[in-house]
Coordinates of C-alpha atoms in Angstrom, one line a residue:
X9 CA -17.5 23.0 -16.4
X10 CA -14.5 23.6 -18.8
X11 CA -12.6 20.6 -20.1
X12 CA -8.9 21.4 -19.5
X13 CA -7.5 18.1 -20.9
X14 CA -4.6 18.7 -23.4
X15 CA -3.4 15.7 -25.5
X16 CA -0.1 17.3 -26.2
X17 CA 0.7 17.8 -22.5
X18 CA -0.1 14.1 -21.8
X19 CA 2.1 12.5 -24.4
X20 CA 5.1 12.4 -22.1
X21 CA 3.0 10.5 -19.5
X22 CA 1.9 7.6 -21.7
X23 CA 4.1 5.1 -19.9
X24 CA 3.9 6.6 -16.5
X25 CA 0.4 6.1 -14.9
X26 CA 1.4 7.9 -11.7
X27 CA 2.6 11.0 -13.6
X28 CA -0.7 10.9 -15.6
X29 CA -2.5 10.6 -12.3
X30 CA -0.7 13.7 -11.0
X31 CA -1.6 15.6 -14.2
X32 CA -5.4 14.8 -14.1
X33 CA -5.5 15.4 -10.3
X34 CA -4.2 18.9 -10.9
X35 CA -6.8 19.6 -13.6
X36 CA -9.5 18.8 -11.1
X37 CA -7.8 20.8 -8.3
X38 CA -7.6 23.9 -10.5
X39 CA -11.4 24.2 -10.5
X40 CA -12.7 25.5 -7.2
X41 CA -16.2 24.5 -8.1
X42 CA -15.0 20.9 -7.9
X43 CA -12.7 20.9 -4.8
X44 CA -11.7 23.4 -2.2
X45 CA -8.5 23.4 0.0
X46 CA -7.7 19.7 0.3
X47 CA -11.1 18.3 -0.6
X48 CA -11.6 15.4 -3.0
X49 CA -9.2 12.6 -3.8
X50 CA -7.9 10.6 -6.7
X51 CA -6.2 7.2 -7.3
X52 CA -4.6 5.0 -9.9
X53 CA -4.1 1.2 -9.8
X54 CA -0.9 -0.1 -11.3
X55 CA 1.6 -2.9 -10.9
X56 CA 5.1 -2.5 -9.4
X57 CA 8.0 -4.9 -8.9
X58 CA 8.7 -5.4 -5.2
X59 CA 12.1 -6.1 -3.6
X60 CA 11.8 -9.8 -4.3
X61 CA 11.4 -9.1 -8.0
X62 CA 7.7 -10.1 -8.0
X63 CA 4.9 -8.1 -9.6
X64 CA 2.6 -6.5 -7.0
X65 CA -0.7 -4.6 -7.6
X66 CA -0.8 -1.3 -5.7
X67 CA -3.2 1.6 -5.4
X68 CA -1.6 5.0 -5.5
X69 CA -4.2 7.2 -3.6
X70 CA -4.0 10.8 -2.6
X71 CA -2.3 11.2 0.7
X72 CA -3.9 13.0 3.6
X73 CA -3.0 16.7 3.8
X74 CA -2.2 17.1 0.1
X75 CA -4.2 19.5 -2.2
X76 CA -5.2 18.2 -5.6
X77 CA -4.3 21.6 -7.2
X78 CA -0.6 21.3 -6.3
X79 CA -0.1 17.6 -5.7
X80 CA 3.1 15.8 -6.7
X81 CA 3.9 12.2 -7.2
X82 CA 5.2 12.1 -3.6
X83 CA 1.7 13.1 -2.5
X84 CA 0.3 9.7 -3.4
X85 CA 0.4 6.8 -0.9
X86 CA 1.2 3.4 -2.5
X87 CA -1.0 0.7 -0.8
X88 CA -1.2 -3.0 -1.6
X89 CA -4.4 -3.4 -3.5
X90 CA -5.2 -6.8 -2.2
X91 CA -5.0 -5.7 1.4
X92 CA -7.4 -2.9 0.8
X93 CA -9.9 -5.2 -1.0
X94 CA -9.8 -7.6 1.9
X95 CA -10.4 -4.8 4.4
X96 CA -13.7 -4.1 2.6
X97 CA -14.8 -7.6 3.4
X98 CA -14.4 -7.2 7.1
X99 CA -17.5 -6.9 9.2
X100 CA -16.2 -4.1 11.4
X101 CA -13.2 -1.8 11.4
X102 CA -12.7 1.2 13.6
X103 CA -11.2 4.4 12.2
X104 CA -8.0 3.8 14.1
X105 CA -7.7 0.2 13.0
X106 CA -8.3 1.3 9.4
X107 CA -5.6 3.8 9.4
X108 CA -3.1 1.3 11.0
X109 CA -4.0 -1.4 8.5
X110 CA -3.7 0.9 5.6
X111 CA -0.3 2.2 6.7
X112 CA 0.8 -1.4 7.4
X113 CA -0.1 -2.2 3.8
X114 CA 1.9 0.6 2.3
X115 CA 4.9 -0.2 0.1
X116 CA 6.7 3.0 1.2
X117 CA 6.5 3.8 4.9
X118 CA 7.7 7.4 4.2
X119 CA 4.7 8.2 2.0
X120 CA 1.8 10.2 3.5
X121 CA -1.1 8.5 5.2
X122 CA -3.6 7.3 2.6
X123 CA -6.9 9.0 2.2
X124 CA -9.7 7.7 4.4
X125 CA -11.4 6.8 1.1
X126 CA -8.6 4.4 0.0
X127 CA -10.7 1.3 0.6
X128 CA -13.5 2.7 -1.5
X129 CA -11.1 3.6 -4.3
X130 CA -9.7 0.0 -4.2
X131 CA -13.1 -1.7 -4.6
X132 CA -14.1 0.4 -7.7
X133 CA -12.9 -1.9 -10.4
X134 CA -11.2 0.6 -12.7
X135 CA -7.7 1.9 -13.1
X136 CA -8.4 5.6 -12.5
X137 CA -10.8 6.9 -9.9
X138 CA -11.7 10.6 -9.4
X139 CA -13.7 12.0 -6.5
X140 CA -14.7 15.6 -6.0
X141 CA -17.2 17.6 -3.9
X142 CA -18.7 19.4 -6.9
X143 CA -20.8 22.4 -5.8
X144 CA -23.6 21.9 -8.3
X145 CA -24.1 18.2 -7.5
X146 CA -24.0 18.6 -3.7
X147 CA -26.3 21.7 -3.9
X148 CA -28.9 19.7 -5.7
X149 CA -28.8 16.9 -3.1
X150 CA -29.2 19.5 -0.4
X151 CA -32.7 20.3 -1.5
X152 CA -36.2 18.7 -0.9
X153 CA -36.5 15.7 -3.3
X154 CA -32.7 16.0 -4.0
X155 CA -32.4 12.3 -4.8
X156 CA -35.3 12.5 -7.2
X157 CA -33.7 15.5 -9.0
X158 CA -30.4 13.6 -9.3
X159 CA -32.2 10.6 -10.9
X160 CA -34.0 12.9 -13.3
X161 CA -30.7 14.5 -14.3
X162 CA -28.6 11.4 -14.7
X163 CA -31.2 8.6 -15.3
X164 CA -29.4 5.3 -14.9
X165 CA -25.9 6.7 -15.8
X166 CA -24.8 6.8 -12.1
X167 CA -25.0 4.8 -8.9
X168 CA -26.7 6.8 -6.2
X169 CA -25.6 6.3 -2.6
X170 CA -27.5 7.7 0.4
X171 CA -25.3 9.7 2.8
X172 CA -23.0 7.6 4.9
X173 CA -20.2 8.7 7.2
X174 CA -16.9 8.7 5.2
X175 CA -14.2 6.1 5.8
X176 CA -14.7 2.4 6.4
X177 CA -18.5 2.6 6.9
X178 CA -18.9 4.3 3.5
X179 CA -16.6 1.8 1.7
X180 CA -18.4 -1.1 3.4
X181 CA -21.8 0.2 2.4
X182 CA -20.8 0.6 -1.3
X183 CA -19.1 -2.8 -1.3
X184 CA -22.4 -4.4 -0.2
X185 CA -24.5 -2.3 -2.6
X186 CA -22.4 -3.1 -5.6
X187 CA -21.7 -6.8 -5.2
X188 CA -24.0 -7.8 -8.0
X189 CA -23.9 -4.8 -10.3
X190 CA -22.2 -4.4 -13.6
X191 CA -19.9 -1.4 -13.0
X192 CA -19.4 -1.0 -16.8
X193 CA -23.0 0.3 -17.1
X194 CA -22.2 3.4 -15.1
X195 CA -20.2 6.5 -15.7
X196 CA -20.1 7.7 -12.1
X197 CA -21.4 7.5 -8.6
X198 CA -23.3 10.3 -6.6
X199 CA -22.9 10.3 -2.9
X200 CA -25.8 12.4 -1.6
X201 CA -24.7 15.4 0.5
X202 CA -21.1 14.5 -0.1
X203 CA -19.9 14.4 -3.7
X204 CA -19.3 12.5 -7.0
X205 CA -17.0 9.7 -8.2
X206 CA -16.1 8.9 -11.8
X207 CA -13.9 6.1 -13.0
X208 CA -12.5 4.4 -16.1
X209 CA -9.4 2.5 -17.2
X210 CA -8.2 5.6 -19.1
X211 CA -7.4 8.7 -17.2
X212 CA -8.9 11.0 -19.9
X213 CA -12.2 9.2 -19.9
X214 CA -12.5 9.3 -16.1
X215 CA -11.6 13.0 -16.1
X216 CA -14.0 13.9 -18.9
X217 CA -16.8 11.9 -17.2
X218 CA -16.3 14.2 -14.2
X219 CA -16.5 17.3 -16.3
X220 CA -19.5 16.1 -18.3
X221 CA -21.5 14.8 -15.3
X222 CA -20.9 18.0 -13.3
X223 CA -21.8 20.1 -16.3
X224 CA -25.2 18.3 -16.4
X225 CA -25.8 19.4 -12.9
X226 CA -24.7 23.0 -13.6
X227 CA -27.0 23.1 -16.7
X228 CA -29.9 21.9 -14.6
X229 CA -29.3 24.7 -12.1
X230 CA -29.0 27.3 -14.9
X231 CA -32.4 26.3 -16.3
X232 CA -34.0 25.9 -12.9
X233 CA -32.6 28.8 -10.9
X234 CA -33.3 32.4 -11.8
X235 CA -31.8 35.5 -10.2
X236 CA -28.7 33.9 -8.7
X237 CA -25.4 34.3 -10.7
X238 CA -24.1 30.9 -11.9
X239 CA -20.6 31.8 -10.7
X240 CA -19.4 34.4 -8.3
X241 CA -17.3 37.0 -10.3
X242 CA -13.6 36.6 -9.7
X243 CA -11.4 39.7 -9.8
X244 CA -14.3 42.1 -10.3
X245 CA -14.1 44.0 -7.1
X246 CA -16.5 46.9 -6.7
X247 CA -15.6 49.7 -4.4
X248 CA -17.9 49.4 -1.4
X249 CA -15.2 51.2 0.7
X250 CA -17.2 54.4 0.9
X251 CA -20.1 52.5 2.5
X252 CA -17.9 51.0 5.3
X253 CA -17.5 54.1 7.5
X254 CA -14.9 54.3 10.3
X255 CA -17.6 53.6 12.9
X256 CA -18.2 50.3 11.3
X257 CA -14.5 49.4 11.4
X258 CA -14.3 50.2 15.1
X259 CA -17.3 47.8 15.6
X260 CA -15.3 45.2 13.6
X261 CA -12.4 45.5 16.0
X262 CA -14.7 45.0 18.9
X263 CA -16.2 42.0 17.4
X264 CA -12.8 40.5 16.6
X265 CA -11.7 41.0 20.2
X266 CA -14.8 39.3 21.5
X267 CA -14.3 36.3 19.1
X268 CA -10.6 36.1 20.1
X269 CA -11.5 36.0 23.7
X270 CA -13.9 33.1 23.1
X271 CA -11.3 31.2 21.0
X272 CA -8.7 31.7 23.6
X273 CA -6.2 33.1 21.1
X274 CA -5.9 36.1 18.8
X275 CA -7.7 35.7 15.5
X276 CA -7.8 37.8 12.3
X277 CA -11.2 39.0 11.0
X278 CA -11.6 39.7 7.2
X279 CA -14.4 42.0 6.2
X280 CA -15.9 40.5 3.0
X281 CA -17.7 43.3 1.1
X282 CA -17.8 42.3 -2.5
X283 CA -21.2 42.6 -4.2
X284 CA -22.3 39.0 -3.5
X285 CA -21.4 39.4 0.2
X286 CA -23.4 42.6 0.5
X287 CA -26.3 41.0 -1.3
X288 CA -26.4 37.9 0.9
X289 CA -26.2 39.9 4.1
X290 CA -29.3 41.9 3.0
X291 CA -31.4 38.8 2.3
X292 CA -34.6 39.0 4.4
X293 CA -34.3 35.4 5.5
X294 CA -30.5 35.4 6.0
X295 CA -30.9 34.5 9.7
X296 CA -32.4 31.1 8.9
X297 CA -30.6 30.1 5.7
X298 CA -27.1 30.8 7.1
X299 CA -27.8 28.7 10.1
X300 CA -28.9 25.4 8.5
X301 CA -25.5 23.8 8.0
X302 CA -22.5 23.6 5.6
X303 CA -22.5 22.7 1.9
X304 CA -20.7 19.4 2.6
X305 CA -19.9 17.8 6.0
X306 CA -16.1 18.2 5.5
X307 CA -16.4 22.0 5.6
X308 CA -17.4 21.9 9.3
X309 CA -13.7 21.4 10.2
X310 CA -13.0 24.9 8.7
X311 CA -16.3 26.8 9.2
X312 CA -18.1 25.1 12.0
X313 CA -21.7 24.1 11.4
X314 CA -23.3 27.5 11.4
X315 CA -22.5 31.1 10.7
X316 CA -22.8 33.7 13.5
X317 CA -25.5 36.3 12.8
X318 CA -24.3 39.8 13.8
X319 CA -26.8 42.6 14.0
X320 CA -26.6 45.4 16.5
X321 CA -25.6 44.0 19.9
X322 CA -22.2 42.4 19.3
X323 CA -21.8 41.1 22.9
X324 CA -25.2 39.5 22.8
X325 CA -24.7 38.0 19.3
X326 CA -21.4 36.4 20.3
X327 CA -22.8 35.0 23.5
X328 CA -25.8 33.6 21.7
X329 CA -23.6 31.8 19.2
X330 CA -21.4 30.4 22.0
X331 CA -24.3 29.1 24.0
X332 CA -25.9 27.5 21.0
X333 CA -22.6 25.7 20.2
X334 CA -22.3 24.4 23.7
X335 CA -25.9 23.1 23.6
X336 CA -25.1 21.5 20.2
X337 CA -22.1 19.8 21.7
X338 CA -24.0 18.6 24.8
X339 CA -26.8 17.2 22.6
X340 CA -24.5 14.9 20.6
X341 CA -21.5 14.2 22.9
X342 CA -21.1 10.8 24.3
X343 CA -19.6 12.1 27.5
X344 CA -16.1 11.2 26.5
X345 CA -15.4 14.0 24.0
X346 CA -13.7 17.3 24.8
X347 CA -15.4 20.3 23.2
X348 CA -13.6 22.3 20.6
X349 CA -13.5 26.1 21.1
X350 CA -17.0 27.5 20.5
X351 CA -15.9 30.6 18.6
X352 CA -17.4 31.2 15.2
X353 CA -15.4 30.9 12.0
X354 CA -17.6 33.2 9.9
X355 CA -20.4 35.7 10.4
X356 CA -23.1 37.4 8.5
X357 CA -23.0 41.1 9.4
X358 CA -26.5 42.0 8.5
X359 CA -26.7 44.7 5.8
X360 CA -22.9 45.2 5.7
X361 CA -21.3 42.0 4.4
X362 CA -19.7 38.8 5.7
X363 CA -16.7 38.2 8.0
X364 CA -14.2 35.3 8.0
X365 CA -12.2 34.5 11.2
X366 CA -8.9 32.6 11.4
X367 CA -5.5 32.5 13.1
X368 CA -3.6 33.3 9.9
X369 CA -4.1 34.8 6.4
X370 CA -4.3 31.2 5.1
X371 CA -7.1 30.4 7.5
X372 CA -9.2 33.4 6.6
X373 CA -8.7 32.8 2.9
X374 CA -9.8 29.2 3.2
X375 CA -12.8 30.2 5.2
X376 CA -13.6 33.0 2.8
X377 CA -13.4 30.7 -0.2
X378 CA -15.7 28.1 1.4
X379 CA -18.1 30.8 2.4
X380 CA -18.2 32.2 -1.2
X381 CA -19.2 28.8 -2.5
X382 CA -21.6 28.1 0.3
X383 CA -23.7 31.3 0.0
X384 CA -24.0 30.7 -3.7
X385 CA -25.2 27.2 -3.2
X386 CA -27.6 28.3 -0.5
X387 CA -29.3 30.7 -2.9
X388 CA -29.5 28.1 -5.6
X389 CA -31.1 25.6 -3.3
X390 CA -33.5 28.2 -2.0
X391 CA -34.8 28.6 -5.5
X392 CA -35.2 24.8 -5.8
X393 CA -37.5 24.5 -2.8
X394 CA -35.2 25.2 0.2
X395 CA -31.7 24.8 1.5
X396 CA -31.5 21.6 3.5
X397 CA -28.1 20.6 4.8
X398 CA -27.5 17.3 6.6
X399 CA -29.0 16.9 10.1
X400 CA -26.8 18.3 12.8
X401 CA -26.1 14.8 14.2
X402 CA -24.3 13.9 11.0
X403 CA -22.4 17.1 10.9
X404 CA -21.3 16.7 14.5
X405 CA -20.0 13.2 13.7
X406 CA -17.6 14.7 11.1
X407 CA -16.6 17.6 13.3
X408 CA -15.6 15.3 16.1
X409 CA -14.4 12.5 13.9
X410 CA -11.2 11.1 15.4
X411 CA -9.4 11.2 12.1
X412 CA -10.3 14.8 11.4
X413 CA -9.2 15.7 14.9
X414 CA -5.9 14.1 14.3
X415 CA -5.3 16.4 11.3
X416 CA -5.9 19.4 13.4
X417 CA -3.4 18.4 16.0
X418 CA -0.5 18.1 13.6
X419 CA 0.0 21.8 13.4
X420 CA 2.2 21.9 16.5
X421 CA 2.7 24.9 18.8
X422 CA 1.5 28.2 17.3
X423 CA 4.0 31.1 17.0
X424 CA 3.9 33.6 19.8
X425 CA 2.2 36.4 17.9
X426 CA 0.0 34.3 15.6
X427 CA -3.3 36.1 15.0
X428 CA -1.9 39.5 15.9
X429 CA -1.8 42.5 13.6
X430 CA 1.2 44.8 13.6
X431 CA 1.6 48.1 11.8
X432 CA 5.2 49.4 11.2
X433 CA 6.2 52.7 9.7
X434 CA 9.4 53.4 7.9
X435 CA 9.2 49.7 6.9
X436 CA 11.1 49.7 3.6
X437 CA 14.6 49.6 5.1
X438 CA 16.7 49.7 8.2
X439 CA 15.2 49.4 11.7
X440 CA 11.7 49.4 10.3
X441 CA 12.3 46.5 7.9
X442 CA 14.0 44.6 10.7
X443 CA 11.0 45.1 12.9
X444 CA 8.7 43.9 10.1
X445 CA 10.7 40.7 9.6
X446 CA 11.0 40.0 13.4
X447 CA 7.3 40.4 14.0
X448 CA 6.5 38.3 11.0
X449 CA 8.8 35.5 12.2
X450 CA 6.8 35.4 15.5
X451 CA 3.6 34.9 13.6
X452 CA 2.1 38.4 13.3
X453 CA 0.5 39.7 10.2
X454 CA 2.5 42.9 9.5
X455 CA 1.5 46.0 7.5
X456 CA 4.5 48.1 6.6
X457 CA 4.1 51.8 5.7
X458 CA 6.8 53.8 3.9
X459 CA 7.0 56.7 1.4
X460 CA 9.6 54.6 -0.4
X461 CA 7.8 52.5 -3.1
X462 CA 10.2 49.6 -2.2
X463 CA 7.9 48.9 0.7
X464 CA 5.5 47.0 -1.7
X465 CA 8.3 44.5 -2.6
X466 CA 7.8 42.2 0.5
X467 CA 7.2 38.7 -0.9
X468 CA 6.4 36.8 2.3
X469 CA 2.8 35.8 2.8
X470 CA 1.6 37.8 5.9
X471 CA 3.5 41.0 5.1
X472 CA 1.7 43.8 3.3
X473 CA 3.5 46.9 2.1
X474 CA 1.6 50.2 1.6
X475 CA 3.1 53.4 0.2
X476 CA 2.2 56.1 2.7
X477 CA 3.4 59.6 3.6
X478 CA 3.2 59.6 7.4
X479 CA 3.1 63.4 7.5
X480 CA -0.3 63.3 5.9
X481 CA -3.1 62.3 8.3
X482 CA -5.4 61.4 5.4
X483 CA -2.9 58.8 4.0
X484 CA -2.3 57.3 7.5
X485 CA -6.1 57.1 8.0
X486 CA -6.6 55.3 4.7
X487 CA -3.8 52.8 5.4
X488 CA -5.2 52.0 8.8
X489 CA -8.7 51.5 7.5
X490 CA -7.4 49.2 4.8
X491 CA -5.6 47.2 7.5
X492 CA -8.6 46.9 9.7
X493 CA -10.9 45.9 6.8
X494 CA -8.6 43.1 5.8
X495 CA -7.5 41.8 9.2
X496 CA -10.0 43.1 11.8
X497 CA -7.9 45.4 13.9
X498 CA -4.4 46.6 15.0
X499 CA -2.6 45.1 18.1
X500 CA 1.0 46.3 17.8
X501 CA 2.1 49.7 16.5
X502 CA 5.8 50.4 15.8
X503 CA 6.2 54.1 15.2
X504 CA 9.6 54.2 13.5
X505 CA 9.5 56.5 10.4
X506 CA 12.2 59.1 10.5
X507 CA 14.7 61.1 8.5
X508 CA 18.3 62.2 9.2
X509 CA 18.9 65.6 7.7
X510 CA 22.3 66.9 6.6
X511 CA 24.4 68.4 9.4
X512 CA 23.8 72.1 9.9
X513 CA 24.8 74.4 12.8
X514 CA 21.9 76.1 14.5
X515 CA 23.0 79.5 13.4
X516 CA 23.2 78.4 9.7
X517 CA 20.2 76.1 9.7
X518 CA 17.7 76.5 6.9
X519 CA 14.1 76.8 8.0
X520 CA 13.0 73.9 5.8
X521 CA 15.6 71.6 7.5
X522 CA 14.2 72.3 10.9
X523 CA 10.5 72.0 9.8
X524 CA 11.0 68.8 7.8
X525 CA 12.7 67.1 10.8
X526 CA 9.8 68.2 13.1
X527 CA 7.2 67.0 10.5
X528 CA 8.6 63.6 10.1
X529 CA 10.5 62.8 13.3
X530 CA 7.9 64.3 15.7
X531 CA 4.5 65.3 14.3
X532 CA 4.1 62.2 12.1
X533 CA 4.3 60.1 15.3
X534 CA 1.6 62.2 16.9
X535 CA -0.6 61.8 13.8
X536 CA 0.0 58.1 13.7
X537 CA -1.0 57.7 17.3
X538 CA -4.0 59.9 16.9
X539 CA -5.4 57.7 14.0
X540 CA -4.4 54.4 15.6
X541 CA -5.5 54.7 19.2
X542 CA -9.3 54.2 18.5
X543 CA -8.4 50.8 16.9
X544 CA -5.7 49.9 19.4
X545 CA -8.2 50.5 22.2
X546 CA -9.9 47.3 21.0
X547 CA -6.8 45.4 20.1
X548 CA -5.6 42.1 21.5
X549 CA -3.0 43.0 24.3
X550 CA -2.4 46.3 22.5
X551 CA 1.2 47.7 22.5
X552 CA 2.9 50.8 21.1
X553 CA 6.6 50.9 20.4
X554 CA 8.2 54.2 19.5
X555 CA 11.7 54.0 18.1
X556 CA 14.0 56.5 19.7
X557 CA 17.6 57.4 19.0
X558 CA 21.0 57.4 20.7
X559 CA 21.1 61.1 19.7
X560 CA 18.7 61.9 22.5
X561 CA 21.1 61.2 25.4
X562 CA 24.2 61.8 23.3
X563 CA 23.6 64.3 20.5
X564 CA 26.3 65.1 18.0
X565 CA 27.4 68.4 16.5
X566 CA 25.3 69.7 13.7
X567 CA 22.2 67.5 14.3
X568 CA 20.1 69.8 16.4
X569 CA 17.0 69.4 14.1
X570 CA 17.1 65.6 14.3
X571 CA 18.0 65.4 18.0
X572 CA 15.4 67.9 19.2
X573 CA 12.6 66.2 17.2
X574 CA 13.7 62.7 18.4
X575 CA 13.9 63.9 22.0

């Protein structure tokens, strides 16, 4: 675990504890082995002057929905410290009551909702508190004798807390555990199956304690685990393209359609075929190790509890996953909950790789990142005696936690075409570009093809430009296969590419003028349809749009080559 602290960078924050808190939070957030996509939280205790001119102690704690990697000062919620400490002394407090009480104690009502761990941050008697879900630490706790291993690694340097549901219950548990301890004796706190806390009155010390304690866990794994890479290679993409034949891509579109049907809305499906994905999908015991639970409970919101195992019969595999999820819900529901959709969020395609499912590019990226860290942790844990996630009852409690459900409901109504994949030719300019932008505004992922290299200049997330000569079937085929590998299928085809030749009377027309117009304005559309139809056949409400021309009903003089081809 690399220490990223820079004394020169922090000099300007000496008299601004919140700015320093932002700086160190971003250092933690930049390391995906510590936190992923909104995970973890940090805080700083300081004194402000209220509107009456009186000094008041507040806790600035990460607000819900913010990511440590990009957090700003406005991402921290200021909460009266005394109120939070008093909450820890209450005998009972429901999640809803806790959220209300914390918001009522905020000094800025426009700030984000405080983290559910705010009370816990408040009772830790140090100015700076850091909390991450470090892969190495959580992995070790997800093994037989995990607590014993943690004690061997850290001796008496950390407080060890058995798994407890996050929020008030966790804060209350730790409050009772630590009433009579001397916090100064400890460098951190390990929450089994959950994560790690470090703390100190100096931001640098708290940050460096996190780096050092996590590094000890990583070093333990390096010495104890053989045959599993310590870190998944980043940016080293090996070309497995040749192994993913078109027949497999057709199967991927079928699987995506089946998952979309179960979810009740279109989803994207990203085929993950880097070396580590291929390796994991070929493990002889992958059926069991991929279906024991997530790395940490908070991942269940993104990935569900289990992966779907895909072998030969897609329809049966999907149905089996759905039935298992419904039984899981029935086992743990109190009769007052409404089941979430039972669709999988990731799958192991045996022998071929992994698949991440999501309604947007952001969703499939988040799921993919979590899966990358999870499969590595699983393999580590297997070498340490076996992968043992939390019991499903505990995972269910987080998946159906009212506070987590509230986060999911904040997204609002989805765009009309969210989860759909559109392919547009002639996308670099004119009508094609306008189609790309219109489809993207409605939520579709759009792949734009054009022989003009400007097509790659789209900057919006969710638009991908590919240089392609649509008169060449091989280039069309390659572009389509790239699209399907990354997004799982094609639902909308806008066949638009065209050329408008210089005016020539029929009697004087050069042969190449006629042939070029036919090749681009007619034959290229036939080639495009030929290569797309096998994938469109398994699309979500598939549609084809062919862009015509006013020259068909009203041709002008000298444009026979164009008008005939367009007609």
